[in-house]
Amino acid sequence: MVNKMEREKIDENIDFQVLNAIADLVRVLDYNEKVVFVNKAMEDLLGYDPEKKVCILGEDLFDPEITKRALVSGEVIQREENIGGMVFSVKCSPIINKKGEILGVVEVFRNVTMARKLQKELIDKNRFMTNETNAASLIQRKVLPDKGFIKNLKVNYLYKPSTILSGDMFDVFQIDDDHIGMYIADSVGHGFAASMVTMFIKSMVRTLDKTSQRSPRETLTELCERFTGLKLEIENYFTCFYGVYNLKKKTFTFSNAGHLPLPLMVRNRESMSLESRGYPISRFFAKPDYEEKEIKLHTGDYLLFMTDGVEEARNAKKEVFGHEKILDIISEYNSDILEYINKELEEFTDSPQVDDISMLIVSVW
């Protein structure tokens, strides 16, 4: 039987009427770990035997060691209990009188079953999304062109997404025996939507008929028509520079859909920007007019394509890497240009990468 004096000491320090009005489950135990009070919420949910002073449901599931620890140390202890298929967050707080003596403990049980269920669902969904994102990233990398030779063109590149998924895409592919197509594109953003736009570009360019593929103007026009036909939000857009190398004539024909920085044609360490008029591919520009230009390429020339993450990279002082540094590197080195640019870039930026970085170099041999 509970010691009457112990009960009176607890009564002096606890307002049982207030505890009975609390929606959470509450019980009070004396120093001998005997239950001296169960509020109405606990009684209604778990049942209560007033003679034995125990809960009918779940009494054996309560962890007595936690209660003992709180009685001995006087510390407030938080734990979780599984009772009758429900999850409760339990806060065990010692009852201390004015003399600092521990008289018992108050345990408050908050039903967190739904919260834990939602938490698990969120964790499962995050795990699923992470797996899907990693798979999408792997696919993005797998569809990049092979490094090495296509006919007399040597392909090399650097691909550094700022996050798992990238908004950059580039490709070099053989159209027919006499023509090789190449492009670089930059979709707004860095997330899942931007990555899907890059896959759209890759798929569309590769599946156009060869007549369109041989004409940069027609290729970009067709890309624009098909992309705007998707009726995506106005903020979804991309830039794209597309060119075709003619193996017989040694010419490079190109058009630009608003892509910056402009690709460079480099000959004997001197560079020329490949300028061509044209707006980005977006619903905002439904019927763009792409200008088509042509230059002659010689053995030893190379084309350098980049996305804006290269020139717009910033250091701790918020200074941009800039176009001039690219030109300085080109004028100083005759080979391994990508490696030198990347080295300079890494030395310049001492903060986390915030934009996708892609560089493609196509050399004439």
Coordinates of C-alpha atoms in Angstrom, one line a residue:
M1 CA 0.0 0.0 0.0
V2 CA 1.3 3.5 -0.9
N3 CA 2.7 5.4 2.1
K4 CA 0.2 8.1 3.0
M5 CA 2.9 10.6 4.0
E6 CA 4.6 10.1 0.6
R7 CA 1.3 10.8 -1.1
E8 CA 0.9 13.9 0.9
K9 CA 4.3 15.2 0.1
I10 CA 3.6 14.7 -3.6
D11 CA 0.2 16.4 -3.3
E12 CA 2.0 19.5 -1.9
N13 CA 4.1 19.7 -5.1
I14 CA 1.7 18.6 -7.8
D15 CA -1.7 20.0 -8.9
F16 CA -3.5 16.8 -9.9
Q17 CA -6.5 18.7 -11.1
V18 CA -4.3 20.5 -13.7
L19 CA -2.8 17.2 -14.8
N20 CA -6.2 15.7 -15.2
A21 CA -7.1 18.4 -17.7
I22 CA -4.1 17.8 -19.9
A23 CA -4.8 16.0 -23.2
D24 CA -1.5 14.1 -23.1
L25 CA -1.3 10.9 -21.0
V26 CA 0.1 11.6 -17.5
R27 CA 1.0 9.4 -14.6
V28 CA 2.7 10.2 -11.3
L29 CA 4.9 7.7 -9.5
D30 CA 6.2 8.0 -5.9
Y31 CA 9.8 7.4 -4.8
N32 CA 9.0 3.6 -4.5
E33 CA 8.0 3.6 -8.2
K34 CA 4.4 3.1 -7.3
V35 CA 1.7 4.8 -9.4
V36 CA -0.2 7.3 -7.3
F37 CA -2.1 9.1 -10.1
V38 CA -3.2 8.5 -13.6
N39 CA -5.0 11.3 -15.5
K40 CA -8.2 10.9 -17.3
A41 CA -6.6 10.8 -20.8
M42 CA -4.4 7.8 -19.8
E43 CA -7.3 6.1 -18.1
D44 CA -9.5 6.5 -21.1
L45 CA -6.9 5.2 -23.6
L46 CA -5.1 2.5 -21.6
G47 CA -7.6 1.7 -18.9
Y48 CA -6.9 1.9 -15.2
D49 CA -7.4 -0.5 -12.3
P50 CA -7.9 1.8 -9.3
E51 CA -7.4 -1.1 -6.8
K52 CA -4.1 -2.3 -8.2
K53 CA -3.2 1.2 -9.4
V54 CA -1.9 -0.1 -12.7
C55 CA -2.8 0.6 -16.4
I56 CA -4.7 -2.4 -17.9
L57 CA -3.0 -1.9 -21.3
G58 CA 0.7 -1.6 -21.7
E59 CA 1.9 -1.6 -18.0
D60 CA 4.4 -4.3 -18.8
L61 CA 5.8 -2.3 -21.7
F62 CA 6.8 0.7 -19.6
D63 CA 10.6 0.9 -19.1
P64 CA 11.2 0.9 -15.3
E65 CA 14.9 1.5 -15.6
I66 CA 14.3 5.0 -17.0
T67 CA 12.0 5.8 -14.0
K68 CA 14.7 4.5 -11.6
R69 CA 17.3 6.7 -13.2
A70 CA 15.2 9.8 -12.9
L71 CA 14.5 9.0 -9.3
V72 CA 18.1 8.5 -8.4
S73 CA 19.8 11.3 -10.5
G74 CA 17.0 13.9 -10.6
E75 CA 17.5 14.4 -14.3
V76 CA 14.8 14.9 -16.9
I77 CA 14.8 12.0 -19.3
Q78 CA 13.1 11.8 -22.7
R79 CA 12.3 8.4 -24.3
E80 CA 9.9 6.6 -26.6
E81 CA 7.5 3.8 -25.7
N82 CA 5.5 1.5 -28.0
I83 CA 2.2 0.8 -26.3
G84 CA -0.6 -1.1 -27.9
G85 CA 0.7 -0.4 -31.4
M86 CA 1.1 3.3 -30.7
V87 CA 4.3 5.3 -30.3
F88 CA 4.6 7.7 -27.4
S89 CA 7.2 10.3 -26.7
V90 CA 7.7 10.1 -22.9
K91 CA 9.2 12.9 -20.7
C92 CA 10.1 11.7 -17.2
S93 CA 10.5 14.6 -14.8
P94 CA 11.5 14.3 -11.1
I95 CA 9.2 15.9 -8.5
I96 CA 11.5 17.9 -6.2
N97 CA 10.5 19.7 -3.0
K98 CA 11.9 22.9 -1.7
K99 CA 14.6 21.0 0.2
G100 CA 15.8 19.5 -3.0
E101 CA 14.5 16.0 -2.1
I102 CA 13.2 13.8 -4.9
L103 CA 9.7 12.7 -4.1
G104 CA 8.7 10.9 -7.3
V105 CA 8.4 11.5 -11.0
V106 CA 5.8 12.8 -13.4
E107 CA 5.7 11.0 -16.8
V108 CA 4.0 12.7 -19.7
F109 CA 3.1 10.5 -22.7
R110 CA 2.6 12.3 -26.0
N111 CA 1.1 10.2 -28.8
V112 CA 3.5 10.6 -31.8
T113 CA 2.3 7.7 -33.8
M114 CA 1.2 9.8 -36.7
A115 CA 4.3 12.0 -36.6
R116 CA 6.6 9.0 -36.7
K117 CA 4.6 7.5 -39.5
L118 CA 4.9 10.7 -41.5
Q119 CA 8.6 10.9 -40.6
K120 CA 9.1 7.4 -41.9
E121 CA 7.2 8.2 -45.1
L122 CA 9.3 11.3 -45.6
I123 CA 12.5 9.4 -45.0
D124 CA 11.4 6.7 -47.5
K125 CA 10.4 9.3 -50.1
N126 CA 13.8 11.1 -49.6
R127 CA 15.6 7.8 -50.0
F128 CA 13.6 7.1 -53.2
M129 CA 14.2 10.6 -54.6
T130 CA 18.0 10.3 -53.8
N131 CA 18.1 7.0 -55.6
E132 CA 16.2 8.4 -58.5
T133 CA 18.4 11.5 -58.6
N134 CA 21.6 9.4 -58.5
A135 CA 20.3 7.2 -61.3
A136 CA 19.4 10.3 -63.4
S137 CA 22.9 11.7 -62.8
L138 CA 24.5 8.5 -63.9
I139 CA 22.3 8.5 -67.1
Q140 CA 23.4 12.1 -67.8
R141 CA 27.1 11.1 -67.6
K142 CA 26.5 8.0 -69.7
V143 CA 25.1 10.0 -72.6
L144 CA 28.0 12.4 -72.9
P145 CA 30.1 11.8 -76.0
D146 CA 33.2 9.5 -76.0
K147 CA 36.5 11.2 -75.6
G148 CA 38.9 10.5 -78.5
F149 CA 38.6 10.7 -82.3
I150 CA 35.6 11.0 -84.7
K151 CA 37.2 10.9 -88.1
N152 CA 39.9 13.7 -88.0
L153 CA 38.4 15.5 -85.0
K154 CA 39.7 14.9 -81.5
V155 CA 37.1 15.3 -78.7
N156 CA 37.9 16.1 -75.1
Y157 CA 35.9 17.7 -72.3
L158 CA 35.5 18.6 -68.7
Y159 CA 32.1 18.1 -67.0
K160 CA 31.6 19.3 -63.4
P161 CA 28.0 19.7 -62.2
S162 CA 27.5 21.9 -59.2
T163 CA 25.0 19.4 -57.7
I164 CA 24.1 15.8 -58.5
L165 CA 22.1 16.8 -61.6
S166 CA 23.4 19.2 -64.2
G167 CA 21.7 21.7 -66.5
D168 CA 24.6 21.5 -69.1
M169 CA 24.7 19.2 -72.1
F170 CA 27.0 18.8 -75.0
D171 CA 27.6 16.3 -77.8
V172 CA 29.7 15.5 -80.8
F173 CA 28.3 13.0 -83.3
Q174 CA 28.5 11.8 -86.9
I175 CA 25.6 12.8 -89.1
D176 CA 26.8 11.1 -92.2
D177 CA 30.0 10.3 -94.0
D178 CA 30.8 14.0 -94.7
H179 CA 29.4 15.8 -91.7
I180 CA 29.9 15.9 -87.9
G181 CA 27.5 17.7 -85.7
M182 CA 28.4 19.3 -82.3
Y183 CA 26.7 21.5 -79.7
I184 CA 26.7 22.8 -76.2
A185 CA 23.6 23.7 -74.3
D186 CA 22.8 25.3 -70.9
S187 CA 19.4 24.9 -69.3
V188 CA 18.3 27.3 -66.6
G189 CA 18.7 25.8 -63.1
H190 CA 20.5 22.8 -61.8
G191 CA 17.8 20.5 -60.5
F192 CA 15.6 17.7 -61.9
A193 CA 13.7 19.9 -64.4
A194 CA 16.9 21.3 -65.8
S195 CA 18.3 17.8 -66.2
M196 CA 15.2 16.6 -68.0
V197 CA 15.6 19.5 -70.5
T198 CA 19.2 18.4 -71.2
M199 CA 17.9 14.9 -72.0
F200 CA 15.2 16.4 -74.2
I201 CA 18.0 18.3 -76.1
K202 CA 20.1 15.1 -76.5
S203 CA 17.1 13.1 -77.7
M204 CA 15.8 15.7 -80.1
V205 CA 19.0 16.5 -81.8
R206 CA 20.0 12.9 -82.3
T207 CA 16.5 12.0 -83.8
L208 CA 16.2 14.9 -86.3
D209 CA 16.4 14.0 -89.9
K210 CA 19.8 14.3 -91.4
T211 CA 18.8 17.2 -93.6
S212 CA 17.9 19.3 -90.5
Q213 CA 21.0 18.0 -88.7
R214 CA 23.3 19.3 -91.5
S215 CA 21.8 22.8 -91.1
P216 CA 22.5 24.6 -87.8
R217 CA 19.7 27.1 -88.5
E218 CA 17.1 24.3 -89.1
T219 CA 18.3 22.2 -86.1
L220 CA 17.8 25.1 -83.7
T221 CA 14.5 26.1 -85.3
E222 CA 13.2 22.5 -85.0
L223 CA 14.5 22.4 -81.4
C224 CA 12.6 25.6 -80.6
E225 CA 9.4 24.4 -82.2
R226 CA 9.4 21.1 -80.3
F227 CA 10.4 22.6 -77.0
T228 CA 7.8 25.4 -77.1
G229 CA 5.3 22.7 -78.0
L230 CA 5.8 21.1 -74.6
K231 CA 4.1 24.2 -73.1
L232 CA 6.3 24.4 -70.1
E233 CA 6.4 27.4 -67.8
I234 CA 7.9 30.5 -69.3
E235 CA 10.9 30.3 -66.9
N236 CA 12.0 27.0 -68.5
Y237 CA 14.4 27.7 -71.3
F238 CA 17.9 26.9 -72.6
T239 CA 20.7 28.3 -74.7
C240 CA 22.3 26.2 -77.4
F241 CA 25.2 26.7 -79.8
Y242 CA 25.1 24.2 -82.7
G243 CA 27.6 23.6 -85.4
V244 CA 28.4 21.2 -88.3
Y245 CA 31.9 20.3 -89.5
N246 CA 32.1 19.4 -93.2
L247 CA 34.9 16.8 -93.6
K248 CA 35.4 17.4 -97.3
K249 CA 35.3 21.2 -97.4
K250 CA 37.0 21.6 -94.0
T251 CA 34.3 24.2 -93.1
F252 CA 32.4 24.7 -89.9
T253 CA 28.9 26.1 -90.1
F254 CA 27.2 27.3 -87.0
S255 CA 24.2 29.0 -85.4
N256 CA 23.6 30.3 -81.9
A257 CA 20.5 30.3 -79.7
G258 CA 21.6 32.9 -77.2
H259 CA 24.5 30.8 -75.8
L260 CA 27.2 32.6 -73.8
P261 CA 30.1 32.6 -73.5
L262 CA 30.6 32.4 -77.2
P263 CA 32.6 29.4 -78.4
L264 CA 36.1 30.2 -79.6
M265 CA 38.0 29.1 -82.7
V266 CA 41.7 29.0 -81.8
R267 CA 44.5 29.0 -84.4
N268 CA 48.2 29.4 -83.3
R269 CA 47.2 30.5 -79.8
E270 CA 45.0 33.3 -81.3
S271 CA 41.3 33.1 -80.7
M272 CA 38.2 34.3 -82.5
S273 CA 34.7 34.4 -81.0
L274 CA 32.1 32.6 -83.1
E275 CA 29.3 35.2 -83.2
S276 CA 25.9 34.5 -84.6
R277 CA 22.6 36.2 -83.9
G278 CA 19.8 34.2 -82.2
Y279 CA 17.6 34.2 -79.0
P280 CA 17.5 31.4 -76.4
I281 CA 15.0 28.6 -76.9
S282 CA 12.0 29.5 -74.9
R283 CA 8.2 30.0 -75.2
F284 CA 9.0 33.7 -74.9
F285 CA 10.6 33.7 -78.3
A286 CA 8.2 31.5 -80.2
K287 CA 9.5 32.2 -83.7
P288 CA 13.2 33.1 -83.5
D289 CA 15.4 33.8 -86.5
Y290 CA 18.8 32.0 -86.2
E291 CA 21.7 33.4 -88.2
E292 CA 23.9 30.9 -89.9
K293 CA 27.7 31.5 -90.5
E294 CA 30.6 29.6 -91.8
I295 CA 34.3 29.5 -91.2
K296 CA 37.2 27.5 -92.6
L297 CA 39.1 25.2 -90.3
H298 CA 42.7 24.0 -90.7
T299 CA 44.8 21.2 -89.2
G300 CA 45.8 22.3 -85.7
D301 CA 42.8 24.6 -85.2
Y302 CA 40.5 23.8 -82.3
L303 CA 37.0 24.8 -81.1
L304 CA 36.5 25.6 -77.4
F305 CA 32.9 25.5 -76.1
M306 CA 32.0 26.5 -72.5
T307 CA 29.0 27.1 -70.3
D308 CA 28.7 30.3 -68.2
G309 CA 29.8 28.5 -65.0
V310 CA 33.4 28.9 -66.2
E311 CA 33.7 32.6 -66.8
E312 CA 31.2 33.5 -64.0
A313 CA 32.9 31.5 -61.3
R314 CA 33.7 33.8 -58.3
N315 CA 36.3 33.9 -55.6
A316 CA 35.8 34.9 -51.9
K317 CA 36.1 38.6 -53.0
K318 CA 33.2 38.1 -55.4
E319 CA 35.5 38.7 -58.4
V320 CA 34.6 36.7 -61.5
F321 CA 37.0 34.5 -63.3
G322 CA 36.2 36.3 -66.5
H323 CA 36.8 36.0 -70.2
E324 CA 40.3 37.6 -70.2
K325 CA 41.7 34.7 -68.1
I326 CA 40.5 32.2 -70.7
L327 CA 42.2 34.2 -73.5
D328 CA 45.4 34.5 -71.5
I329 CA 45.6 30.7 -71.0
I330 CA 44.9 30.2 -74.7
S331 CA 47.7 32.6 -75.7
E332 CA 50.2 30.9 -73.3
Y333 CA 49.6 27.2 -73.9
N334 CA 49.3 25.3 -77.1
S335 CA 48.0 22.0 -75.7
D336 CA 46.1 20.6 -72.6
I337 CA 44.0 23.8 -72.6
L338 CA 41.2 22.2 -70.6
E339 CA 43.6 21.1 -67.9
Y340 CA 45.2 24.5 -67.6
I341 CA 41.8 26.3 -67.5
N342 CA 40.6 23.9 -64.8
K343 CA 43.8 24.3 -62.8
E344 CA 43.5 28.1 -62.9
L345 CA 39.8 27.9 -62.1
E346 CA 40.4 25.8 -59.0
E347 CA 43.1 28.1 -57.8
F348 CA 40.9 31.1 -58.3
T349 CA 37.8 29.8 -56.7
D350 CA 38.2 29.0 -53.0
S351 CA 34.5 28.6 -52.3
P352 CA 32.0 25.9 -53.2
Q353 CA 31.0 25.7 -56.8
V354 CA 27.6 27.3 -57.4
D355 CA 27.1 26.7 -61.1
D356 CA 27.6 23.8 -63.5
I357 CA 30.9 23.9 -65.3
S358 CA 31.3 22.3 -68.7
M359 CA 34.0 22.7 -71.3
L360 CA 34.3 20.9 -74.7
I361 CA 37.2 21.1 -77.0
V362 CA 37.2 19.7 -80.6
S363 CA 40.6 19.7 -82.4
V364 CA 41.2 19.3 -86.1
W365 CA 44.0 16.8 -86.9

